Coordinates of C-alpha atoms in Angstrom, one line a residue:
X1 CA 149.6 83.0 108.6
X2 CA 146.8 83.6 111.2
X3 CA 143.8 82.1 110.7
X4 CA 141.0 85.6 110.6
X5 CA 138.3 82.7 113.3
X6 CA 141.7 82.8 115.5
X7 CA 142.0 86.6 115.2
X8 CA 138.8 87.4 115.4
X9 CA 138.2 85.2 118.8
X10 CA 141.2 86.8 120.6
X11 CA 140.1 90.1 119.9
X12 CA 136.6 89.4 121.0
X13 CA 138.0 87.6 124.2
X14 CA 139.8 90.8 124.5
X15 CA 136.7 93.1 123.8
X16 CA 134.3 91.5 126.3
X17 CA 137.2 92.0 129.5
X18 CA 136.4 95.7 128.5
X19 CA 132.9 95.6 128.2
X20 CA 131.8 93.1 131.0
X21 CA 131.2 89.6 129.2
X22 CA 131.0 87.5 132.3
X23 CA 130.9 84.1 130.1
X24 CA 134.6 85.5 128.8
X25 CA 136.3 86.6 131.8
X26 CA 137.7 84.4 134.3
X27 CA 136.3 86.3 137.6
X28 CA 133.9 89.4 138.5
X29 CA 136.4 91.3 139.6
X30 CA 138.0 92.5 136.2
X31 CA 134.4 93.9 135.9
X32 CA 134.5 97.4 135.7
X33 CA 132.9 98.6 139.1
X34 CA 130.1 100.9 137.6
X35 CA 128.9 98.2 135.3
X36 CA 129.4 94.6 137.3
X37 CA 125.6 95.0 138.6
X38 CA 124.3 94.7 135.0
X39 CA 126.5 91.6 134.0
X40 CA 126.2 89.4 137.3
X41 CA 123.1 86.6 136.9
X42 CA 120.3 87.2 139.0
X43 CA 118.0 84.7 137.5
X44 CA 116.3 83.6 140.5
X45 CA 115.5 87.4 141.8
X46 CA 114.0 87.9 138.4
X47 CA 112.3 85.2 138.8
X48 CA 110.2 86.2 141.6
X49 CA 110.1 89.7 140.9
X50 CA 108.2 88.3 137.2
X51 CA 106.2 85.7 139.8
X52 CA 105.0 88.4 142.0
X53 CA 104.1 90.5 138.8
X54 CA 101.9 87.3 137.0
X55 CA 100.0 87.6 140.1
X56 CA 99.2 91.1 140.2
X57 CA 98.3 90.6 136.9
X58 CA 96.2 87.7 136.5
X59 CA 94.3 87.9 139.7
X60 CA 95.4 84.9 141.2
X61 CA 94.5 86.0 144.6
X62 CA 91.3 87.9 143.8
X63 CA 89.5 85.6 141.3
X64 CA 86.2 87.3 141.8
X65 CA 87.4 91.3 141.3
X66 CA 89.6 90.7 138.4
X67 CA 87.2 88.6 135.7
X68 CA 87.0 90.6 133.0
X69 CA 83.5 89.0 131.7
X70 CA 84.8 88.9 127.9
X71 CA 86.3 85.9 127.0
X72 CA 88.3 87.7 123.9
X73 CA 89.9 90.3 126.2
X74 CA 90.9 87.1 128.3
X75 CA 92.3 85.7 125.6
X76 CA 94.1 88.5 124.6
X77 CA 96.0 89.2 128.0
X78 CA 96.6 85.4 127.8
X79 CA 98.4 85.7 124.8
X80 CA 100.1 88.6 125.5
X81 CA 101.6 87.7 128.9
X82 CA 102.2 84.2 127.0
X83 CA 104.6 86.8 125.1
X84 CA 106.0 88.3 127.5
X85 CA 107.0 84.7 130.1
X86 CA 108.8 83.8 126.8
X87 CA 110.6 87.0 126.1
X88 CA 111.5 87.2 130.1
X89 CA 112.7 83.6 129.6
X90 CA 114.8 84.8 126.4
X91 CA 116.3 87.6 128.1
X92 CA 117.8 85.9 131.0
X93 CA 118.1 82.4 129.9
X94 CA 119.0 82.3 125.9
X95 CA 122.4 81.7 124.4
X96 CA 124.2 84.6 124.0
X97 CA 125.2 86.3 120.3
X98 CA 128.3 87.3 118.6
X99 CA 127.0 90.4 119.7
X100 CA 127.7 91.8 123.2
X101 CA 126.9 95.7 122.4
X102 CA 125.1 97.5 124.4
X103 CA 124.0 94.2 125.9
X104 CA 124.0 90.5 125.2
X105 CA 120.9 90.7 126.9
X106 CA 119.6 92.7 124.4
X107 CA 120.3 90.3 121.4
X108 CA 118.6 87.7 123.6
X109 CA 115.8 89.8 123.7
X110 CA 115.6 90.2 119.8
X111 CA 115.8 86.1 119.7
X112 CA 112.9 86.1 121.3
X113 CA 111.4 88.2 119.8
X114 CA 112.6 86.2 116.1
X115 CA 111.1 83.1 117.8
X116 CA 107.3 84.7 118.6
X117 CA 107.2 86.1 114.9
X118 CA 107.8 82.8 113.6
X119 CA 105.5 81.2 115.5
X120 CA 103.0 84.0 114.5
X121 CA 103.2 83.3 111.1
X122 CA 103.3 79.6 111.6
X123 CA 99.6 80.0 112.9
X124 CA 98.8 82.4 110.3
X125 CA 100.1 79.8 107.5
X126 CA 97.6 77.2 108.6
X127 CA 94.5 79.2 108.4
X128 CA 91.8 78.0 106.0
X129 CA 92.3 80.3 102.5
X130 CA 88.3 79.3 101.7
X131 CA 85.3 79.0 103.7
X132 CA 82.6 76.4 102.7
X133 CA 79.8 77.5 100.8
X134 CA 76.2 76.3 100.1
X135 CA 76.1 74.4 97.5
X136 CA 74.2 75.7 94.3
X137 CA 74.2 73.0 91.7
X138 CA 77.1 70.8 91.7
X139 CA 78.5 69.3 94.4
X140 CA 82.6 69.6 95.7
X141 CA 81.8 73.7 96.2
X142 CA 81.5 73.8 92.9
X143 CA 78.5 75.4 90.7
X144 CA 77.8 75.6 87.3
X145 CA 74.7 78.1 85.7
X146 CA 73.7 79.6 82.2
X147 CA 73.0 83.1 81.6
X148 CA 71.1 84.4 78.5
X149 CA 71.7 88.0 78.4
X150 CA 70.7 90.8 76.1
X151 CA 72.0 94.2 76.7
X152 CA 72.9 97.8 75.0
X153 CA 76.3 98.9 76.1
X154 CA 79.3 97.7 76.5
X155 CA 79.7 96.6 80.1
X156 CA 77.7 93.5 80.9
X157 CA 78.1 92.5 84.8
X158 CA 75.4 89.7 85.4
X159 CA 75.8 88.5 88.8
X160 CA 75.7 85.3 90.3
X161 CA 74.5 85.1 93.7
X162 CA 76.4 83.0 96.6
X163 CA 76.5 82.6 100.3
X164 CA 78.9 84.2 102.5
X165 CA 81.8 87.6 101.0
X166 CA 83.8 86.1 98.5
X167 CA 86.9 88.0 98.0
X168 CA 87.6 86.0 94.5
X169 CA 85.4 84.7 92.0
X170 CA 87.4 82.2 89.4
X171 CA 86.6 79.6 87.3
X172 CA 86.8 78.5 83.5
X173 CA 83.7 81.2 82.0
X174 CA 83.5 81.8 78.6
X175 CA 81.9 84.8 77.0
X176 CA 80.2 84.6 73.5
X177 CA 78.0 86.1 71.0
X178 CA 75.3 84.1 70.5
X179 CA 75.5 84.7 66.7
X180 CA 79.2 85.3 66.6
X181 CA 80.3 82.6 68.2
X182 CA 83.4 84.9 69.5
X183 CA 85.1 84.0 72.6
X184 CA 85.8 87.0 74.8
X185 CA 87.3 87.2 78.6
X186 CA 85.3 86.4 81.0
X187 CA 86.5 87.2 84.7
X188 CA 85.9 90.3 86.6
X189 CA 86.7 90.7 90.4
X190 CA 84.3 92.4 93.2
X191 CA 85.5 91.6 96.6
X192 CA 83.9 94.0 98.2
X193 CA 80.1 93.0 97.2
X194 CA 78.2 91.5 100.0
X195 CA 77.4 87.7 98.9
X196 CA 77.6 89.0 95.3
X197 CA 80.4 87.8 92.8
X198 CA 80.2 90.1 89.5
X199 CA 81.4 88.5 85.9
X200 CA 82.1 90.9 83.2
X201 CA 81.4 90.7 79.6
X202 CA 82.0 93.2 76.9
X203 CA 79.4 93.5 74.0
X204 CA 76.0 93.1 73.7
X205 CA 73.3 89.8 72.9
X206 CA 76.2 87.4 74.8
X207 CA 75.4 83.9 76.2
X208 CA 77.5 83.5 79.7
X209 CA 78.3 79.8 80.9
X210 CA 81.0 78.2 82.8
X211 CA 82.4 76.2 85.7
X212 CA 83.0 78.8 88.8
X213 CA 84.3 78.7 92.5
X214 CA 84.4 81.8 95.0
X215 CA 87.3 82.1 97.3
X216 CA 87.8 83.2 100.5
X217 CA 90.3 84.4 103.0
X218 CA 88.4 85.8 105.9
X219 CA 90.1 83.7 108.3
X220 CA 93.3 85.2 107.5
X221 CA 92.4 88.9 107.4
X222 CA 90.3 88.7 110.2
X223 CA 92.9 87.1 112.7
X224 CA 95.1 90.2 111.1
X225 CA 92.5 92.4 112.6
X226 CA 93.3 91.5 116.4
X227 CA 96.7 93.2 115.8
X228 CA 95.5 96.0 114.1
X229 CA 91.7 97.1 113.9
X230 CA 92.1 99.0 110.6
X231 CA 92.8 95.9 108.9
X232 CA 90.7 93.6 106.9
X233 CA 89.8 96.1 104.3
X234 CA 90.3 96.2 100.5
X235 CA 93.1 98.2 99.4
X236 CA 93.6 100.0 96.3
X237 CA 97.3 99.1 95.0
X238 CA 98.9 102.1 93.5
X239 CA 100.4 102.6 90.2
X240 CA 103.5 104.1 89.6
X241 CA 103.9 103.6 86.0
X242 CA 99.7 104.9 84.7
X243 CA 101.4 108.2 83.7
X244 CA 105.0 108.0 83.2
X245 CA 105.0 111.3 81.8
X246 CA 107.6 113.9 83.5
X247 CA 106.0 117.0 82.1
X248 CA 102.2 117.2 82.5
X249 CA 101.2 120.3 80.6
X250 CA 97.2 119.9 80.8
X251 CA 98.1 120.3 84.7
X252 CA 98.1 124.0 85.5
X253 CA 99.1 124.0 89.4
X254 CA 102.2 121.7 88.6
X255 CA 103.5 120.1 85.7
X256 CA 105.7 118.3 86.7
X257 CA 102.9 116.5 89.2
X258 CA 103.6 112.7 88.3
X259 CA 108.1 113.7 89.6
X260 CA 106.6 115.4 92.8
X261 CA 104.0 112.3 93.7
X262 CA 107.0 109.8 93.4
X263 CA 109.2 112.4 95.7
X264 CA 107.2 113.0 98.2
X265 CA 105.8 109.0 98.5
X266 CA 106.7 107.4 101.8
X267 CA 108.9 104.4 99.9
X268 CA 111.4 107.3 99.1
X269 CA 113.3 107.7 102.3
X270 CA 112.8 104.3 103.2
X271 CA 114.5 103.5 100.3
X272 CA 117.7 106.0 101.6
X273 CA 117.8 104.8 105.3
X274 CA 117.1 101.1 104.1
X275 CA 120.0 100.9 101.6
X276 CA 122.3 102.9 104.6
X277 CA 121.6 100.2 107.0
X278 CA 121.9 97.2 104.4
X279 CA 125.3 99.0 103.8
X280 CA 126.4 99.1 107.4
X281 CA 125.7 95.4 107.8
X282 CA 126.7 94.2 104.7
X283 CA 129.8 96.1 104.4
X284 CA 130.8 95.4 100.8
X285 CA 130.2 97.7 98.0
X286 CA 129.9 95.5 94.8
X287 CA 127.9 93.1 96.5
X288 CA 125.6 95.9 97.3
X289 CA 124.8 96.8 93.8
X290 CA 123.9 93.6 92.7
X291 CA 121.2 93.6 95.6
X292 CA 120.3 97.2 94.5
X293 CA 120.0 96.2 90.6
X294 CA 118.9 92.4 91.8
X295 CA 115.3 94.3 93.6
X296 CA 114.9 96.5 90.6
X297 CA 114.7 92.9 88.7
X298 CA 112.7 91.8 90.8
X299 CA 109.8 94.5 90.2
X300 CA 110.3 94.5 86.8
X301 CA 109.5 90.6 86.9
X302 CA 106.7 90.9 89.4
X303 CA 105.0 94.0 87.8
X304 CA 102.3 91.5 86.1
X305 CA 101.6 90.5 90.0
X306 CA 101.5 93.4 91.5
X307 CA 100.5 96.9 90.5
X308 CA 102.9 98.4 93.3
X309 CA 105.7 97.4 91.3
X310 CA 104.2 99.0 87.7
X311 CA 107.0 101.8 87.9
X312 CA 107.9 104.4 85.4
X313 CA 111.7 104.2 83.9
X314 CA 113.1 107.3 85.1
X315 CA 111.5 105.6 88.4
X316 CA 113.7 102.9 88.7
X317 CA 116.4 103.8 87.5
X318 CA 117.3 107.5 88.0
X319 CA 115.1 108.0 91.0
X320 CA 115.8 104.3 92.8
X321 CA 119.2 103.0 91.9
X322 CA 121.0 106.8 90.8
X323 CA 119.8 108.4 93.4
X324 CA 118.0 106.8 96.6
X325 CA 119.7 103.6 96.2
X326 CA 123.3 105.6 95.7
X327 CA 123.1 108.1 98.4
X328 CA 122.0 105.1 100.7
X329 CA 125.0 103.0 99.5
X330 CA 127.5 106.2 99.6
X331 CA 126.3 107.0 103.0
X332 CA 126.4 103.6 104.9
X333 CA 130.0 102.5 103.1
X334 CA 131.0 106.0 104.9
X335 CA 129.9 104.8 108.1
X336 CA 131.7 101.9 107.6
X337 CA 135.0 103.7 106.5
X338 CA 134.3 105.7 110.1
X339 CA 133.9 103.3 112.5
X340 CA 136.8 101.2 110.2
X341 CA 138.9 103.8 111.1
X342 CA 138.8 104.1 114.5
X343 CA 141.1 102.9 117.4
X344 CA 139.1 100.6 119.4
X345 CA 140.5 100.7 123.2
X346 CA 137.5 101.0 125.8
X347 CA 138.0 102.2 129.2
X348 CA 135.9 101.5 131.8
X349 CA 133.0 104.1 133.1
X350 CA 135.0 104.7 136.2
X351 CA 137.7 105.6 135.3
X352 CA 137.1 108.4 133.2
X353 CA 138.2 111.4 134.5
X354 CA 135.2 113.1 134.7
X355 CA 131.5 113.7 134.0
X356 CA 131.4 114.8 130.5
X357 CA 133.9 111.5 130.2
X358 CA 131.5 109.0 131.5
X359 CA 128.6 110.3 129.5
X360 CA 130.4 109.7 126.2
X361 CA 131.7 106.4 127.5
X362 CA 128.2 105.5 128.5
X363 CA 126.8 106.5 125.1
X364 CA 129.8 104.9 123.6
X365 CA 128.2 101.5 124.7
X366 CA 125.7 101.6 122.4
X367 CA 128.4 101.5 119.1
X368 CA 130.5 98.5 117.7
X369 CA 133.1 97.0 120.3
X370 CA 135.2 96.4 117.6
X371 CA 134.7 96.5 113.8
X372 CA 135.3 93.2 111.3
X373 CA 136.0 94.4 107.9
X374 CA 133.9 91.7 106.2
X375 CA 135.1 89.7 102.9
X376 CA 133.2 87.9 101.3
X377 CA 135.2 87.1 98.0
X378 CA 132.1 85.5 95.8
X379 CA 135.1 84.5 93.3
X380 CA 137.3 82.4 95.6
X381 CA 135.2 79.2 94.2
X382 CA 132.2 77.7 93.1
X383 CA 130.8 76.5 96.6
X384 CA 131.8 80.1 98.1
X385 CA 129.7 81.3 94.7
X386 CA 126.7 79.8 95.6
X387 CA 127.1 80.6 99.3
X388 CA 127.2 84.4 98.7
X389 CA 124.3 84.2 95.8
X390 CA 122.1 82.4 99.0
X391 CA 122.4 85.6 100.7
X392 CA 121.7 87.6 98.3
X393 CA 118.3 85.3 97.2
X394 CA 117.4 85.1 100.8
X395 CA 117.8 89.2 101.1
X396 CA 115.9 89.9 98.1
X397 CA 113.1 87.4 99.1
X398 CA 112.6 88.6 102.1
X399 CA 112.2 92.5 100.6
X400 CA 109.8 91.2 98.3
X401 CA 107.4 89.2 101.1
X402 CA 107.1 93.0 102.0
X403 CA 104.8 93.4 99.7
X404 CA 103.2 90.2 98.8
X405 CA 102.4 90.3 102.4
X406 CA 100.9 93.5 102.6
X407 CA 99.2 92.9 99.4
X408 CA 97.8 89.4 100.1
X409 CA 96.5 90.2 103.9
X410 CA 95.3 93.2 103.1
X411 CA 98.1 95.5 105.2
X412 CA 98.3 99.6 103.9
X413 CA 102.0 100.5 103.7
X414 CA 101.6 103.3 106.3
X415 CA 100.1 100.4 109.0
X416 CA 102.5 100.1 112.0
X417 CA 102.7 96.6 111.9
X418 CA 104.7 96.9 108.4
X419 CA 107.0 99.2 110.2
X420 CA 106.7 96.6 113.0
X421 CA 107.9 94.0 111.0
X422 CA 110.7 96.1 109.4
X423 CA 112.5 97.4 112.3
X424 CA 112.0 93.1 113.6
X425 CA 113.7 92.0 110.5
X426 CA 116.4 94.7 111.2
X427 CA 117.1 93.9 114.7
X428 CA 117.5 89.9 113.5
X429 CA 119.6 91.0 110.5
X430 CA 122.3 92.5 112.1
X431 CA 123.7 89.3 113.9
X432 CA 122.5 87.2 111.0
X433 CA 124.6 88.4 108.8
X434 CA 127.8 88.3 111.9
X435 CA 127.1 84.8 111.9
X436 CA 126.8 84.2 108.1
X437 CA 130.1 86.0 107.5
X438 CA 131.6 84.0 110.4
X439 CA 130.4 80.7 108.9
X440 CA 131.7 81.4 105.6
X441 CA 135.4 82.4 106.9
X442 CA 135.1 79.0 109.7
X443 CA 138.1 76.7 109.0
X444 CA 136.4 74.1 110.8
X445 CA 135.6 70.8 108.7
X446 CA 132.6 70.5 110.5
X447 CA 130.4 73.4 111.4
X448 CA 126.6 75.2 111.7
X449 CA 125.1 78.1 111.2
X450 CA 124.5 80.1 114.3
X451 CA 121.1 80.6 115.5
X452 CA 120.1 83.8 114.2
X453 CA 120.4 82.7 110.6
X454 CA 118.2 80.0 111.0
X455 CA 116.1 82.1 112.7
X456 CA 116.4 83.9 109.4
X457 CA 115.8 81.4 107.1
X458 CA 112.9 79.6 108.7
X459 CA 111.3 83.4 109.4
X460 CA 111.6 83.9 105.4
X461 CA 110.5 80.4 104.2
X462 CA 107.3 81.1 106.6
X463 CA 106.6 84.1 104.5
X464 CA 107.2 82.9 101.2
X465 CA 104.5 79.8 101.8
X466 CA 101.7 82.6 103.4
X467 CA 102.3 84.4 100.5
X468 CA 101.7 81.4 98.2
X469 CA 99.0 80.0 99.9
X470 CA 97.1 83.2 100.5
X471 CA 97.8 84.7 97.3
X472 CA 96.2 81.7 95.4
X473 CA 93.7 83.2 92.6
X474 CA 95.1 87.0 93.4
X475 CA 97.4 86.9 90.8
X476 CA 95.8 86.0 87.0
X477 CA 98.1 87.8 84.5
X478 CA 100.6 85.0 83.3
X479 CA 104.5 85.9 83.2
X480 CA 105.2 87.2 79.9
X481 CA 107.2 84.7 77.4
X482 CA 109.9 87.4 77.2
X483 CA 110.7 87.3 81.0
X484 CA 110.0 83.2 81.0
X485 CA 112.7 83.0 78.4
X486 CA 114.8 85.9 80.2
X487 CA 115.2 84.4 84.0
X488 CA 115.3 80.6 81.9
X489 CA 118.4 81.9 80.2
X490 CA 120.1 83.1 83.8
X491 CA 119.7 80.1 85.1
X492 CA 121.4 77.7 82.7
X493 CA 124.2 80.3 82.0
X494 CA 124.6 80.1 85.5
X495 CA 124.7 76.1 86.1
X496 CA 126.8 76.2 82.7
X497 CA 129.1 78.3 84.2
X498 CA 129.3 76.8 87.4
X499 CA 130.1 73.5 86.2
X500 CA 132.8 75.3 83.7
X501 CA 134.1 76.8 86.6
X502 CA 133.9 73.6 89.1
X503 CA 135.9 71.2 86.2
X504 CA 138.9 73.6 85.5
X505 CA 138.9 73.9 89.7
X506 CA 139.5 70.0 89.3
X507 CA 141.4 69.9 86.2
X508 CA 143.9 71.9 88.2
X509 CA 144.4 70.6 91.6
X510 CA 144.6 67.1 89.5
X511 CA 147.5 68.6 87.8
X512 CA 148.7 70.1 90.9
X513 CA 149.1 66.3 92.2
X514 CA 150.8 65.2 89.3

């Protein structure tokens, strides 16, 4: 029986003679003739070409004419051609992929580019989350203050003045009557008051006292405003559940006005083209619905957190896993069943017989060399259990720092620099999960992860951490008991099980031996 590593190798050895990998072939000439140029090393050309080009852009020559006179717009093109050195670097220098369409180069490139993010949000991690304040009482940034206050109406706000723009004001504040002696809530939020934190409490003749700190996270937003100057403004979080009400009949121009707002939002298609290109990568139907139905769990737990997730049931399940989630899933296993299908035999550029030949050869370079019909088989064992359920916790995780991100630093969901980041995470997907599949099918006693899925992982972990650090005080709603109890239960029928599982494994091969 042939080993699918041993398969897979001789078929890529095979590939790359077609295609031009000059790491796989044993000399230049079995390159085809219209391609060699692109494939032969010309490091140290490149390397002058990108010296002569760091001159003309930095002025080295001409000190005097090319000061800009504003140290941030030096520091910017510093950065930037910091970026660009190191992608330059990555393009001609890094280890190639599993990948070697349209280029290896290419998947160099996007390793470069998987190394600047996470150095990106390394910096952004160790930001300060709050500023230091003046003191107003006690010391340790700390205050503590009384308020007598007798009002008609229901809304009390008394404010509390402190220096700087707080973006959260919490604390242990009580609220009571003075002749009541009821405890009510205390905490309301005003980010956007300037060097004002509000505290609401409902009723009337109250007495307002407590321990309070105000938080900031200025440092973070406003680094996020060098890459984007629209940023570093409060954002109202939509709703999708306030009115979950499909016919709206106090609504004359359309009644059916809560449906057409959840069409017509911009998470719909990206819920289609998303799922088609998880599909395409992941390339395993039933493991696809459990990511599908796993993110609907995942809002439904997060919903106290975040209002984006507050969704309507004929949301989430008839509009997001019936149909957008479906047709997604329907139309990337297609794909897959295509390009499964197909007789891969490349022929060279030159020697196709004619123009309308080389132009569909040409364009041909930018689809698969060959396609691997993954398996994954969660249920061969325990170990390979837990190896496939890491995928699918890392996938999930890394959808929902989508929008702790955006909701922490302040980032609207039509900025570019979440589309940015999404087409990123894309581009490093696609080899990641090559070299995860490759891993798990590795005979080898002894073998590692290839680069792009720690690339992955440490890219994700990042995330998660920013997102707990710099959502520290956003979130105040508890988890309800019902979901504590829920995700509690999961998790012990799952180690039950998998102990279950992991003894009659043992309990066999033990009486295989005897």
């Amino acid at each position: 029986m042939e080993l699918n590593g041993d398969r897979r190798a001789r078929r890529k050895d095979r590939t790359a003679q077609e295609n031009g990998d000059v790491r796989s072939l044993a000399s230049a000439e079995e390159l085809d003739p219209w391609t060699a140029w692109a494939y032969k090393p010309r490091t140290i050309s490149l390397l002058l070409v990108g010296a002569c080009f760091l001159i003309w852009a930095s002025g080295a020559l001409d000190p005097e004419n090319s000061s800009s006179g504003d140290i941030i717009t030096s520091v910017k093109r510093g950065i930037w051609a910091m970026i660009a050195v190191f992608l330059a670097y990555c393009l001609l220098q890094a280890p190639s992929t599993i990948l070697i369409r349209p280029h290896p180069a290419i998947w160099r490139l996007v390793h470069g580019m998987a190394v600047i993010y996470l150095v990106a949000l390394t910096f952004l991690l160790f930001q300060e989350v709050e500023e230091e304040k003046t003191k107003a009482g006690l010391e340790m940034g700390a205050w503590q203050w009384r308020a007598l206050l007798t009002t008609q109406g229901a809304d009390i706000s008394p404010t509390v003045i402190w220096s700087g723009k707080p973006d959260i004001f919490k604390g242990n504040i009580s609220c009571m009557q003075r002749h009541g002696c009821k405890a009510m809530h205390a905490i309301s939020i005003d980010p956007g008051a300037s060097e004002v934190c509000h505290v609401g409490c409902d009723g009337d003749d109250v007495e307002l006292k407590g321990l309070a700190t105000c938080w900031n996270r200025d440092d973070a937003r406003q680094f996020m405003k060098f890459l984007h100057p629209d940023l570093g403004v409060e954002l109202p979080e939509r709703s999708y559940g306030a009115d979950c009400r499909i016919y709206v009949p106090e609504n004359p121009t359309n009644r059916f006005k809560n449906v057409y707002d959840t069409l017509f939002d911009e998470f719909v298609p990206a819920h289609i083209f998303g799922w088609w290109g998880k599909a395409i990568m992941i390339r395993n139907q039933p493991l696809l619905w459990v990511l599908s139905i796993g993110f609907e769990l995942m809002e439904l737990t997060f919903r106290h957190m975040l209002p984006n997730f507050n969704e309507c049931w004929w949301d989430s399940i008839i509009l997001d896993i019936l149909i957008c989630n479906w047709f997604g899933i329907w139309a990337g296993m297609h794909t897959v069943r295509y390009f499964d299908g197909k007789t891969y035999e490349w022929v060279g550029i030159s020697r196709q017989p004619n123009i309308m030949g080389k132009v569909k050869r040409t364009l041909s370079q930018f689809t698969p060399a060959q396609w691997d019909k993954d398996e994954w088989h969660p249920l061969l064992g325990p170990w390979r259990f837990i190896q496939v359920l890491t995928l699918c916790i890392v996938f999930l995780t890394v959808e929902l720092n989508t929008f702790f991100l955006k909701f922490c630093l302040w980032v609207p969901p039509r900025n570019p620099l979440i589309v940015y980041r999404l087409v990123l995470w894309w581009l490093i997907a696609i080899p990641t999960i090559r070299e995860y599949n490759s891993y798990l099918q590795d005979r080898k006693p002894e073998k590692k992860v290839g680069a792009f899925c720690w690339l992955s992982l440490a890219i994700c972990i990042v995330e998660l951490l920013i997102c707990i650090k710099f959502g520290h005080g956003l979130f105040p709603n508890p988890m309800p008991k019902w979901l504590v109890i829920f995700w509690t239960s999961i998790g012990l029928a799952l180690v039950i099980s998998l102990a279950v599982w992991t003894w009659q494994l043992h309990q066999t091969i033990r009486r295989k031996q005897q």
